[in-house]
Short mmCIF file of C-alpha atoms and ligand atoms in Angstrom, two decimals:
data_model
loop_
_atom_site.label_atom_id
_atom_site.label_comp_id
_atom_site.label_asym_id
_atom_site.label_seq_id
_atom_site.Cartn_x
_atom_site.Cartn_y
_atom_site.Cartn_z
CA UNK A 1 10.60 6.06 -66.37
CA UNK A 2 7.38 4.52 -65.20
CA UNK A 3 7.53 0.97 -63.97
CA UNK A 4 5.84 -1.64 -66.17
CA UNK A 5 2.76 -3.05 -64.47
CA UNK A 6 3.28 -6.52 -62.98
CA UNK A 7 0.51 -8.04 -65.10
CA UNK A 8 2.26 -6.85 -68.25
CA UNK A 9 5.55 -8.31 -67.06
CA UNK A 10 3.90 -11.70 -66.51
CA UNK A 11 2.03 -11.49 -69.83
CA UNK A 12 5.31 -10.84 -71.68
CA UNK A 13 6.86 -13.86 -69.99
CA UNK A 14 3.89 -16.02 -70.90
CA UNK A 15 3.91 -14.90 -74.53
CA UNK A 16 7.48 -16.14 -74.81
CA UNK A 17 6.09 -19.60 -74.05
CA UNK A 18 3.15 -19.42 -76.43
CA UNK A 19 0.32 -17.28 -77.71
CA UNK A 20 -2.66 -19.15 -76.21
CA UNK A 21 -3.13 -19.38 -72.48
CA UNK A 22 -5.45 -21.00 -70.00
CA UNK A 23 -5.20 -19.54 -66.54
CA UNK A 24 -6.54 -21.61 -63.67
CA UNK A 25 -8.10 -20.45 -60.44
CA UNK A 26 -9.69 -22.56 -57.78
CA UNK A 27 -11.54 -21.97 -54.55
CA UNK A 28 -13.24 -24.44 -52.23
CA UNK A 29 -16.82 -23.35 -51.62
CA UNK A 30 -16.86 -24.53 -48.02
CA UNK A 31 -18.29 -21.28 -46.72
CA UNK A 32 -18.88 -17.71 -47.83
CA UNK A 33 -16.27 -16.84 -50.42
CA UNK A 34 -14.64 -13.72 -49.02
CA UNK A 35 -12.72 -10.71 -50.21
CA UNK A 36 -9.40 -12.45 -49.56
CA UNK A 37 -10.30 -15.02 -52.21
CA UNK A 38 -10.67 -12.26 -54.75
CA UNK A 39 -6.93 -11.88 -54.98
CA UNK A 40 -6.69 -15.17 -56.84
CA UNK A 41 -9.41 -14.18 -59.28
CA UNK A 42 -8.20 -10.64 -59.90
CA UNK A 43 -4.56 -11.60 -60.23
CA UNK A 44 -5.59 -14.09 -62.89
CA UNK A 45 -7.89 -11.61 -64.60
CA UNK A 46 -5.30 -8.85 -64.76
CA UNK A 47 -2.93 -11.25 -66.50
CA UNK A 48 -5.71 -12.40 -68.83
CA UNK A 49 -6.42 -8.81 -69.84
CA UNK A 50 -2.74 -8.02 -70.27
CA UNK A 51 -2.30 -11.08 -72.51
CA UNK A 52 -5.20 -10.05 -74.71
CA UNK A 53 -3.95 -6.45 -74.88
CA UNK A 54 -0.67 -7.80 -76.23
CA UNK A 55 -2.33 -9.84 -78.94
CA UNK A 56 -2.41 -13.18 -77.12
CA UNK A 57 -5.37 -15.38 -76.44
CA UNK A 58 -6.36 -16.14 -72.89
CA UNK A 59 -9.17 -17.62 -70.88
CA UNK A 60 -9.82 -18.11 -67.20
CA UNK A 61 -10.87 -21.43 -65.78
CA UNK A 62 -12.45 -21.45 -62.36
CA UNK A 63 -12.43 -24.84 -60.70
CA UNK A 64 -14.81 -25.10 -57.78
CA UNK A 65 -13.57 -27.82 -55.46
CA UNK A 66 -17.03 -29.20 -54.91
CA UNK A 67 -15.77 -32.76 -54.42
CA UNK A 68 -13.65 -31.81 -51.40
CA UNK A 69 -14.85 -33.06 -48.04
CA UNK A 70 -16.42 -30.78 -45.46
CA UNK A 71 -13.47 -30.51 -43.07
CA UNK A 72 -15.38 -29.71 -39.90
CA UNK A 73 -18.60 -28.21 -38.71
CA UNK A 74 -17.96 -24.48 -39.13
CA UNK A 75 -19.42 -22.10 -36.55
CA UNK A 76 -22.08 -20.96 -39.03
CA UNK A 77 -23.44 -24.50 -39.48
CA UNK A 78 -26.22 -26.09 -37.40
CA UNK A 79 -25.30 -28.90 -35.04
CA UNK A 80 -26.79 -31.63 -37.21
CA UNK A 81 -24.10 -30.82 -39.81
CA UNK A 82 -21.69 -32.75 -37.65
CA UNK A 83 -22.81 -35.85 -39.51
CA UNK A 84 -21.82 -34.41 -42.89
CA UNK A 85 -18.19 -33.88 -41.93
CA UNK A 86 -16.05 -35.83 -44.39
CA UNK A 87 -18.67 -35.89 -47.13
CA UNK A 88 -18.08 -34.08 -50.43
CA UNK A 89 -19.52 -30.55 -50.52
CA UNK A 90 -21.52 -31.45 -53.61
CA UNK A 91 -23.32 -34.23 -51.73
CA UNK A 92 -24.32 -32.26 -48.62
CA UNK A 93 -27.64 -30.40 -48.40
CA UNK A 94 -27.70 -26.60 -48.55
CA UNK A 95 -27.68 -25.36 -44.91
CA UNK A 96 -30.33 -22.81 -45.84
CA UNK A 97 -32.26 -25.05 -48.18
CA UNK A 98 -32.29 -22.69 -51.15
CA UNK A 99 -29.89 -24.48 -53.52
CA UNK A 100 -29.36 -28.01 -54.79
CA UNK A 101 -26.43 -28.58 -52.47
CA UNK A 102 -24.00 -27.06 -50.00
CA UNK A 103 -21.38 -26.09 -52.57
CA UNK A 104 -23.83 -24.28 -54.83
CA UNK A 105 -25.20 -22.26 -51.97
CA UNK A 106 -21.83 -20.55 -51.54
CA UNK A 107 -20.85 -20.61 -55.20
CA UNK A 108 -23.82 -18.82 -56.65
CA UNK A 109 -23.31 -15.43 -54.97
CA UNK A 110 -19.59 -15.67 -55.72
CA UNK A 111 -20.15 -16.35 -59.42
CA UNK A 112 -22.58 -13.43 -59.47
CA UNK A 113 -19.87 -11.25 -57.99
CA UNK A 114 -17.41 -12.35 -60.66
CA UNK A 115 -19.86 -11.18 -63.26
CA UNK A 116 -20.23 -7.79 -61.63
CA UNK A 117 -16.44 -7.52 -61.38
CA UNK A 118 -16.25 -8.48 -65.06
CA UNK A 119 -14.09 -11.51 -64.54
CA UNK A 120 -15.18 -13.93 -67.25
CA UNK A 121 -14.68 -17.52 -66.12
CA UNK A 122 -15.27 -20.97 -67.49
CA UNK A 123 -16.68 -22.73 -64.44
CA UNK A 124 -15.71 -26.34 -63.79
CA UNK A 125 -17.27 -28.20 -60.87
CA UNK A 126 -14.78 -30.75 -59.57
CA UNK A 127 -17.50 -33.28 -58.68
CA UNK A 128 -18.88 -33.10 -62.22
CA UNK A 129 -15.43 -33.48 -63.73
CA UNK A 130 -14.99 -36.66 -61.71
CA UNK A 131 -18.48 -37.99 -62.36
CA UNK A 132 -18.22 -37.37 -66.11
CA UNK A 133 -14.97 -39.28 -66.30
CA UNK A 134 -12.71 -36.33 -67.15
CA UNK A 135 -10.32 -37.62 -64.49
CA UNK A 136 -10.50 -41.26 -65.53
CA UNK A 137 -7.21 -41.38 -67.41
CA UNK A 138 -5.21 -39.52 -64.76
CA UNK A 139 -6.65 -41.70 -61.99
CA UNK A 140 -5.44 -44.81 -63.86
CA UNK A 141 -2.00 -43.28 -64.35
CA UNK A 142 -1.86 -42.25 -60.68
CA UNK A 143 -2.81 -45.70 -59.35
CA UNK A 144 -0.43 -47.53 -61.67
CA UNK A 145 2.45 -45.23 -60.85
CA UNK A 146 1.75 -44.99 -57.17
CA UNK A 147 5.31 -45.85 -56.14
CA UNK A 148 6.91 -43.14 -58.27
CA UNK A 149 4.36 -40.60 -57.05
CA UNK A 150 4.97 -41.55 -53.43
CA UNK A 151 8.70 -41.20 -53.97
CA UNK A 152 8.34 -37.71 -55.45
CA UNK A 153 6.12 -36.56 -52.59
CA UNK A 154 8.49 -38.02 -50.00
CA UNK A 155 11.50 -36.41 -51.62
CA UNK A 156 9.91 -32.99 -51.95
CA UNK A 157 8.16 -32.82 -48.59
CA UNK A 158 10.60 -34.86 -46.54
CA UNK A 159 7.56 -36.63 -45.13
CA UNK A 160 7.24 -40.41 -44.99
CA UNK A 161 4.08 -41.84 -46.54
CA UNK A 162 2.45 -44.98 -45.18
CA UNK A 163 3.23 -48.32 -46.84
CA UNK A 164 -0.34 -48.70 -48.06
CA UNK A 165 -0.73 -45.11 -49.27
CA UNK A 166 -2.55 -44.49 -52.54
CA UNK A 167 -3.08 -41.13 -54.25
CA UNK A 168 -6.81 -41.75 -54.26
CA UNK A 169 -9.60 -41.07 -51.75
CA UNK A 170 -12.52 -43.43 -52.37
CA UNK A 171 -16.03 -42.16 -51.75
CA UNK A 172 -17.53 -44.71 -49.36
CA UNK A 173 -20.91 -45.82 -50.64
CA UNK A 174 -22.00 -46.76 -47.14
CA UNK A 175 -21.18 -43.69 -44.99
CA UNK A 176 -20.84 -41.15 -47.83
CA UNK A 177 -17.48 -39.85 -46.64
CA UNK A 178 -14.62 -39.19 -49.02
CA UNK A 179 -11.87 -38.97 -46.42
CA UNK A 180 -12.26 -42.22 -44.51
CA UNK A 181 -11.57 -45.10 -46.87
CA UNK A 182 -8.28 -46.65 -47.94
CA UNK A 183 -7.56 -48.17 -51.30
CA UNK A 184 -6.83 -51.90 -50.96
CA UNK A 185 -6.31 -52.66 -54.65
CA UNK A 186 -7.52 -51.89 -58.15
CA UNK A 187 -8.10 -53.47 -61.52
CA UNK A 188 -9.20 -52.18 -64.90
CA UNK A 189 -12.77 -51.63 -63.78
CA UNK A 190 -12.75 -50.91 -60.07
CA UNK A 191 -10.83 -49.44 -57.19
CA UNK A 192 -11.26 -51.52 -54.04
CA UNK A 193 -11.38 -49.97 -50.59
CA UNK A 194 -11.95 -50.48 -46.90
CA UNK A 195 -13.61 -47.67 -44.92
CA UNK A 196 -13.26 -46.70 -41.28
CA UNK A 197 -17.03 -47.23 -40.99
CA UNK A 198 -16.38 -50.94 -41.56
CA UNK A 199 -17.62 -51.04 -45.12
CA UNK A 200 -15.63 -52.77 -47.84
CA UNK A 201 -16.54 -51.90 -51.40
CA UNK A 202 -15.42 -50.95 -54.87
CA UNK A 203 -15.35 -47.51 -56.38
CA UNK A 204 -15.75 -46.46 -60.01
CA UNK A 205 -13.14 -44.47 -61.92
CA UNK A 206 -15.96 -42.03 -62.66
CA UNK A 207 -17.03 -40.27 -59.50
CA UNK A 208 -16.13 -43.07 -57.09
CA UNK A 209 -13.65 -40.85 -55.30
CA UNK A 210 -10.98 -38.24 -55.94
CA UNK A 211 -7.24 -37.93 -56.19
CA UNK A 212 -5.42 -36.65 -53.13
CA UNK A 213 -4.82 -32.90 -53.20
CA UNK A 214 -1.23 -32.69 -54.45
CA UNK A 215 -1.83 -35.21 -57.22
CA UNK A 216 -5.22 -33.77 -58.10
CA UNK A 217 -3.67 -30.36 -58.68
CA UNK A 218 -1.09 -31.57 -61.16
CA UNK A 219 -3.66 -33.85 -62.80
CA UNK A 220 -6.02 -31.00 -63.55
CA UNK A 221 -3.22 -29.06 -65.22
CA UNK A 222 -3.05 -31.96 -67.64
CA UNK A 223 -6.82 -32.40 -68.06
CA UNK A 224 -7.49 -28.71 -68.67
CA UNK A 225 -4.26 -27.70 -70.39
CA UNK A 226 -3.42 -25.06 -67.79
CA UNK A 227 -0.49 -22.77 -68.65
CA UNK A 228 -0.60 -20.31 -65.77
CA UNK A 229 -1.96 -20.29 -62.25
CA UNK A 230 -1.97 -17.88 -59.33
CA UNK A 231 -2.01 -19.48 -55.88
CA UNK A 232 -1.60 -18.54 -52.22
CA UNK A 233 1.89 -18.31 -50.82
CA UNK A 234 1.37 -21.40 -48.67
CA UNK A 235 1.39 -23.57 -51.80
CA UNK A 236 4.53 -21.83 -52.99
CA UNK A 237 6.62 -22.62 -49.90
CA UNK A 238 9.62 -24.93 -50.33
CA UNK A 239 8.29 -28.48 -50.23
CA UNK A 240 4.78 -27.13 -50.76
CA UNK A 241 2.23 -28.35 -53.25
CA UNK A 242 3.60 -26.40 -56.19
CA UNK A 243 6.99 -28.06 -55.76
CA UNK A 244 5.43 -31.53 -55.84
CA UNK A 245 3.06 -30.46 -58.61
CA UNK A 246 5.98 -29.36 -60.78
CA UNK A 247 7.65 -32.76 -60.56
CA UNK A 248 4.42 -34.75 -60.88
CA UNK A 249 3.54 -32.72 -63.99
CA UNK A 250 6.84 -33.49 -65.70
CA UNK A 251 7.63 -36.98 -64.44
CA UNK A 252 4.18 -38.55 -64.17
CA UNK A 253 1.82 -36.68 -66.47
CA UNK A 254 4.37 -35.64 -69.10
CA UNK A 255 3.41 -31.96 -69.22
CA UNK A 256 5.04 -28.64 -68.44
CA UNK A 257 3.80 -27.19 -65.14
CA UNK A 258 1.95 -23.89 -65.42
CA UNK A 259 3.66 -20.54 -64.93
CA UNK A 260 3.25 -19.90 -61.19
CA UNK A 261 2.04 -16.62 -59.68
CA UNK A 262 2.29 -16.93 -55.90
CA UNK A 263 0.41 -14.21 -54.06
CA UNK A 264 0.33 -12.81 -50.54
CA UNK A 265 -2.71 -12.45 -48.32
CA UNK A 266 -5.09 -9.55 -47.93
CA UNK A 267 -5.74 -8.14 -44.51
CA UNK A 268 -8.91 -6.17 -44.06
CA UNK A 269 -8.31 -3.90 -41.14
CA UNK A 270 -10.72 -4.38 -38.33
CA UNK A 271 -11.81 -7.65 -39.86
CA UNK A 272 -8.74 -9.78 -39.13
CA UNK A 273 -6.82 -12.01 -41.50
CA UNK A 274 -9.25 -13.14 -44.13
CA UNK A 275 -9.81 -16.81 -43.71
CA UNK A 276 -13.20 -18.39 -44.20
CA UNK A 277 -12.70 -20.94 -41.45
CA UNK A 278 -12.52 -18.21 -38.79
CA UNK A 279 -16.05 -17.06 -39.31
CA UNK A 280 -15.44 -13.28 -39.40
CA UNK A 281 -15.33 -12.47 -43.07
CA UNK A 282 -16.95 -10.14 -45.53
CA UNK A 283 -18.49 -12.17 -48.32
CA UNK A 284 -17.49 -10.87 -51.73
CA UNK A 285 -21.12 -10.42 -52.68
CA UNK A 286 -21.66 -8.03 -49.77
CA UNK A 287 -18.45 -6.13 -50.39
CA UNK A 288 -19.36 -5.26 -53.96
CA UNK A 289 -22.66 -3.80 -52.84
CA UNK A 290 -20.64 -1.24 -50.93
CA UNK A 291 -17.75 -0.46 -53.28
CA UNK A 292 -17.83 0.07 -57.05
CA UNK A 293 -16.43 -2.94 -58.93
CA UNK A 294 -13.60 -0.94 -60.48
CA UNK A 295 -12.44 0.11 -57.01
CA UNK A 296 -12.61 -3.45 -55.70
CA UNK A 297 -10.49 -4.51 -58.69
CA UNK A 298 -8.08 -1.66 -58.09
CA UNK A 299 -7.52 -2.53 -54.41
CA UNK A 300 -5.90 -5.75 -55.61
CA UNK A 301 -4.58 -5.01 -59.10
CA UNK A 302 -2.57 -1.97 -57.98
CA UNK A 303 -0.38 -4.15 -55.76
CA UNK A 304 2.21 -6.70 -56.91
CA UNK A 305 1.01 -10.24 -56.10
CA UNK A 306 3.97 -10.86 -53.80
CA UNK A 307 3.15 -7.84 -51.66
CA UNK A 308 0.86 -8.09 -48.70
CA UNK A 309 -2.30 -5.95 -48.94
CA UNK A 310 -3.56 -4.13 -45.88
CA UNK A 311 -6.84 -2.52 -46.62
CA UNK A 312 -8.93 -0.52 -44.24
CA UNK A 313 -12.39 0.03 -45.71
CA UNK A 314 -12.70 3.09 -43.47
CA UNK A 315 -9.84 4.77 -45.35
CA UNK A 316 -11.37 4.24 -48.75
CA UNK A 317 -11.28 7.89 -49.77
CA UNK A 318 -7.47 8.06 -50.11
CA UNK A 319 -7.53 5.03 -52.34
CA UNK A 320 -10.31 6.42 -54.50
CA UNK A 321 -8.43 9.73 -54.81
CA UNK A 322 -5.48 7.74 -56.12
CA UNK A 323 -7.72 5.86 -58.53
CA UNK A 324 -9.26 9.06 -59.90
CA UNK A 325 -5.83 10.60 -60.28
CA UNK A 326 -4.69 7.46 -62.12
CA UNK A 327 -7.67 7.73 -64.40
CA UNK A 328 -6.55 11.17 -65.53
CA UNK A 329 -2.98 9.97 -66.02
CA UNK A 330 -4.03 6.79 -67.82
CA UNK A 331 -2.33 4.69 -65.19
CA UNK A 332 -2.09 1.03 -66.20
CA UNK A 333 -3.39 -0.39 -62.88
CA UNK A 334 -6.47 1.79 -63.27
CA UNK A 335 -6.89 0.72 -66.88
CA UNK A 336 -6.73 -2.95 -65.86
CA UNK A 337 -9.28 -2.25 -63.13
CA UNK A 338 -11.88 -0.40 -65.17
CA UNK A 339 -15.08 -2.21 -66.03
CA UNK A 340 -16.97 -1.72 -69.28
CA UNK A 341 -19.83 0.74 -69.69
CA UNK A 342 -18.53 2.85 -66.87
CA UNK A 343 -17.57 6.39 -67.71
CA UNK A 344 -16.24 8.65 -65.01
CA UNK A 345 -17.10 12.33 -64.80
CA UNK A 346 -14.72 14.67 -63.00
CA UNK A 347 -16.81 14.74 -59.82
CA UNK A 348 -14.60 13.22 -57.13
CA UNK A 349 -16.09 10.41 -55.03
CA UNK A 350 -15.04 12.45 -51.99
CA UNK A 351 -17.44 15.18 -53.11
CA UNK A 352 -20.28 12.75 -53.57
CA UNK A 353 -19.89 11.62 -49.97
CA UNK A 354 -20.34 15.21 -48.79
CA UNK A 355 -22.97 16.35 -51.29
CA UNK A 356 -24.94 13.16 -50.76
CA UNK A 357 -25.19 13.88 -47.06
CA UNK A 358 -26.21 17.49 -47.65
CA UNK A 359 -28.84 16.43 -50.19
CA UNK A 360 -29.95 13.47 -48.08
CA UNK A 361 -29.07 11.28 -51.09
CA UNK A 362 -31.66 12.85 -53.37
CA UNK A 363 -30.18 12.67 -56.89
CA UNK A 364 -31.82 15.83 -58.21
CA UNK A 365 -30.65 17.84 -55.22
CA UNK A 366 -27.16 16.42 -55.59
CA UNK A 367 -27.03 17.48 -59.24
CA UNK A 368 -28.34 20.91 -58.33
CA UNK A 369 -25.57 21.37 -55.77
CA UNK A 370 -22.93 20.12 -58.17
CA UNK A 371 -24.15 22.60 -60.77
CA UNK A 372 -23.94 25.39 -58.24
CA UNK A 373 -20.37 24.39 -57.43
CA UNK A 374 -19.32 24.65 -61.06
CA UNK A 375 -19.86 21.22 -62.60
CA UNK A 376 -21.52 20.94 -65.93
CA UNK A 377 -24.26 18.39 -65.80
CA UNK A 378 -24.95 16.46 -68.97
CA UNK A 379 -26.35 12.95 -69.50
CA UNK A 380 -22.95 11.35 -68.95
CA UNK A 381 -22.27 13.15 -65.69
CA UNK A 382 -25.77 12.39 -64.52
CA UNK A 383 -25.37 8.67 -65.16
CA UNK A 384 -22.01 8.59 -63.44
CA UNK A 385 -23.21 10.55 -60.41
CA UNK A 386 -26.30 8.40 -60.07
CA UNK A 387 -24.19 5.23 -60.11
CA UNK A 388 -21.45 6.34 -57.72
CA UNK A 389 -23.80 8.14 -55.36
CA UNK A 390 -25.34 4.79 -54.45
CA UNK A 391 -21.91 3.46 -53.52
CA UNK A 392 -21.06 6.62 -51.59
CA UNK A 393 -24.18 6.13 -49.50
CA UNK A 394 -23.55 2.43 -48.91
CA UNK A 395 -19.92 3.02 -48.03
CA UNK A 396 -20.83 5.79 -45.61
CA UNK A 397 -23.36 3.61 -43.85
CA UNK A 398 -21.22 0.50 -43.71
CA UNK A 399 -17.56 1.47 -43.40
CA UNK A 400 -17.02 5.21 -43.06
CA UNK A 401 -15.51 6.56 -39.84
CA UNK A 402 -17.82 8.79 -37.80
CA UNK A 403 -15.72 11.87 -38.43
CA UNK A 404 -16.85 11.82 -42.08
CA UNK A 405 -20.53 11.57 -41.23
CA UNK A 406 -22.52 14.71 -40.55
CA UNK A 407 -25.98 16.12 -40.49
CA UNK A 408 -26.91 19.75 -41.04
CA UNK A 409 -28.28 21.04 -37.75
CA UNK A 410 -31.89 22.18 -38.06
CA UNK A 411 -31.07 25.12 -35.84
CA UNK A 412 -28.21 26.14 -33.62
CA UNK A 413 -28.41 27.70 -30.19
CA UNK A 414 -26.64 31.11 -30.38
CA UNK A 415 -25.46 30.76 -26.78
CA UNK A 416 -22.82 28.17 -27.80
CA UNK A 417 -20.73 30.93 -29.43
CA UNK A 418 -18.51 33.34 -27.55
CA UNK A 419 -18.12 37.01 -28.42
CA UNK A 420 -15.14 36.49 -30.72
CA UNK A 421 -16.81 33.66 -32.61
CA UNK A 422 -19.87 35.76 -33.20
CA UNK A 423 -17.74 38.59 -34.47
CA UNK A 424 -15.93 36.15 -36.76
CA UNK A 425 -19.14 34.68 -38.18
CA UNK A 426 -20.79 37.98 -38.87
CA UNK A 427 -17.67 39.43 -40.55
CA UNK A 428 -17.26 36.22 -42.51
CA UNK A 429 -20.90 36.35 -43.70
CA UNK A 430 -20.40 39.95 -44.72
CA UNK A 431 -17.42 39.14 -46.92
CA UNK A 432 -18.72 35.94 -48.42
CA UNK A 433 -19.65 36.45 -52.07
CA UNK A 434 -21.64 34.28 -54.48
CA UNK A 435 -18.84 34.18 -57.07
CA UNK A 436 -16.14 32.93 -54.69
CA UNK A 437 -14.37 29.69 -55.49
CA UNK A 438 -13.90 27.06 -52.75
CA UNK A 439 -10.25 28.02 -52.40
CA UNK A 440 -11.10 31.69 -51.94
CA UNK A 441 -13.65 30.79 -49.29
CA UNK A 442 -11.02 28.72 -47.54
CA UNK A 443 -8.58 31.65 -47.59
CA UNK A 444 -11.25 33.97 -46.33
CA UNK A 445 -11.34 31.97 -43.09
CA UNK A 446 -7.69 32.90 -42.50
CA UNK A 447 -8.21 36.56 -43.43
CA UNK A 448 -11.23 37.08 -41.21
CA UNK A 449 -9.67 35.18 -38.30
CA UNK A 450 -6.66 37.46 -38.47
CA UNK A 451 -8.85 40.54 -38.62
CA UNK A 452 -10.86 39.42 -35.58
CA UNK A 453 -7.75 38.30 -33.75
CA UNK A 454 -8.44 34.58 -33.32
CA UNK A 455 -6.60 31.47 -34.49
CA UNK A 456 -7.80 30.12 -37.85
CA UNK A 457 -8.67 26.81 -36.12
CA UNK A 458 -11.16 28.66 -33.92
CA UNK A 459 -12.65 30.25 -37.04
CA UNK A 460 -13.12 26.85 -38.69
CA UNK A 461 -14.68 25.52 -35.51
CA UNK A 462 -17.15 28.40 -35.40
CA UNK A 463 -18.15 27.60 -38.97
CA UNK A 464 -18.76 23.91 -38.24
CA UNK A 465 -20.60 24.70 -35.05
CA UNK A 466 -22.87 27.10 -36.91
CA UNK A 467 -23.67 24.56 -39.62
CA UNK A 468 -23.42 21.16 -37.95
CA UNK A 469 -23.54 21.91 -34.25
CA UNK A 470 -20.13 20.25 -33.76
CA UNK A 471 -16.46 21.25 -33.93
CA UNK A 472 -15.42 19.57 -37.14
CA UNK A 473 -16.68 18.85 -40.64
CA UNK A 474 -15.72 18.47 -44.33
CA UNK A 475 -13.21 20.84 -45.95
CA UNK A 476 -14.77 24.24 -45.37
CA UNK A 477 -14.34 25.89 -48.79
CA UNK A 478 -16.09 23.17 -50.75
CA UNK A 479 -18.55 22.55 -48.00
CA UNK A 480 -19.78 26.14 -47.92
CA UNK A 481 -19.92 26.25 -51.68
CA UNK A 482 -21.98 23.06 -51.74
CA UNK A 483 -24.36 24.30 -49.08
CA UNK A 484 -24.92 27.47 -51.07
CA UNK A 485 -23.48 30.90 -50.24
CA UNK A 486 -26.93 32.39 -49.58
CA UNK A 487 -27.90 29.68 -47.18
CA UNK A 488 -24.60 29.93 -45.28
CA UNK A 489 -24.77 33.71 -45.04
CA UNK A 490 -28.28 33.51 -43.66
CA UNK A 491 -27.33 30.83 -41.16
CA UNK A 492 -24.34 32.82 -39.88
CA UNK A 493 -26.38 36.00 -39.53
CA UNK A 494 -29.11 34.04 -37.70
CA UNK A 495 -26.75 32.59 -35.11
CA UNK A 496 -25.21 35.99 -34.44
CA UNK A 497 -28.44 37.82 -33.89
ZN1 LIG B 1 -28.83 -21.83 -50.73
ZN1 LIG B 2 -17.65 -45.56 -44.89
#
């Protein structure tokens, strides 16, 4: 029996708790939001879809941690950004000057990507939530119950907190940093602080600072009514932030903690572990220019959250084969990955990569070749081919290994063939017939090689040399069919004369 998809398993669990769900996701827009971050979004979205499929109600909340401080000057930032370290991302200028602030500069392309990937999110900016007073109540609770909170954190983490610790980071009105001031006291109206810059001041409950990370996380579950949340495995470790969050939720904020979905990292081969602080990342926005959204979804949704994903963009074709196969079999992971308005024809992506190169990416020529190789071309096929051909081209240019790239040689020097190869090519041309199917053409290579007395590998090589001027190329049967029997015959006769 087929295994139930992980998203369906989680959805069933969630439905036992209730019919309506709010799934939270959160990413700090401190730099380009990269493919690794997509796991959080797609894990959440797969569960959202599964819940809806089962008759539940579900929505995705995306909290952008715009009120977090800039932790350091990242390699992609100019030197003068040194002075913004410690300031909230929402209060720092856009390094490229095109958006209202730093956070929005990195958020906008990411939110665009979510739209293309058909992940519907309700976006909450943390700085706005604080400034509008959505956190006011939980900040009061957190300050008043500081001792209990400190005790929970100490018990769970085994770490000792300082005597004067408070779960609140005041935003210093003098130096603008949100990680440098200490709370010295509070009353109904104000939170008093002393900053490392020397300033002493008072902060408002509305935007005058933020809760420390572990407390903030549990607090937002309460504010937003979160019932489920995927998060990176680091938060799930024993003594990690989910463990404290669980207790803070129950003991301080009086709520049930959300259903946790810890997930493993994604490794893009050749790109290193995906972490935005290291500088070498592929921004999501760039990635989805190269791969179709349903394939990007599938890369993540096909794998259980707890399993590590190693993905090599150069080996995309195997994955797409699997996707197309799943499409025919109505595989659940494929279903959860599909995006609306997209209808697949039965032209494999693998073919488009080859045909596109033969046709130099001209759509009409591509369709002509496909017709010649037995595909029926109607409006639907045309639309599909046009859409996926673009991706095939982008993928080939950006990620494909060289062995997949080729160019038809304008002409080939006959002197590169030995006697046997020439004999093979001319016999092969003789026997090649217009009505042959790719498989028959493939078998013909073996037959003719045997007849001439050479190894089949040498026969294939002769074919590629005659067409491409090199020893290897795409699968010969399809390739010859795509190039056109007439053209191939003529080419083989030419090089033998
Ligand atoms: Zn910008
Ligand atoms: Zn200060």
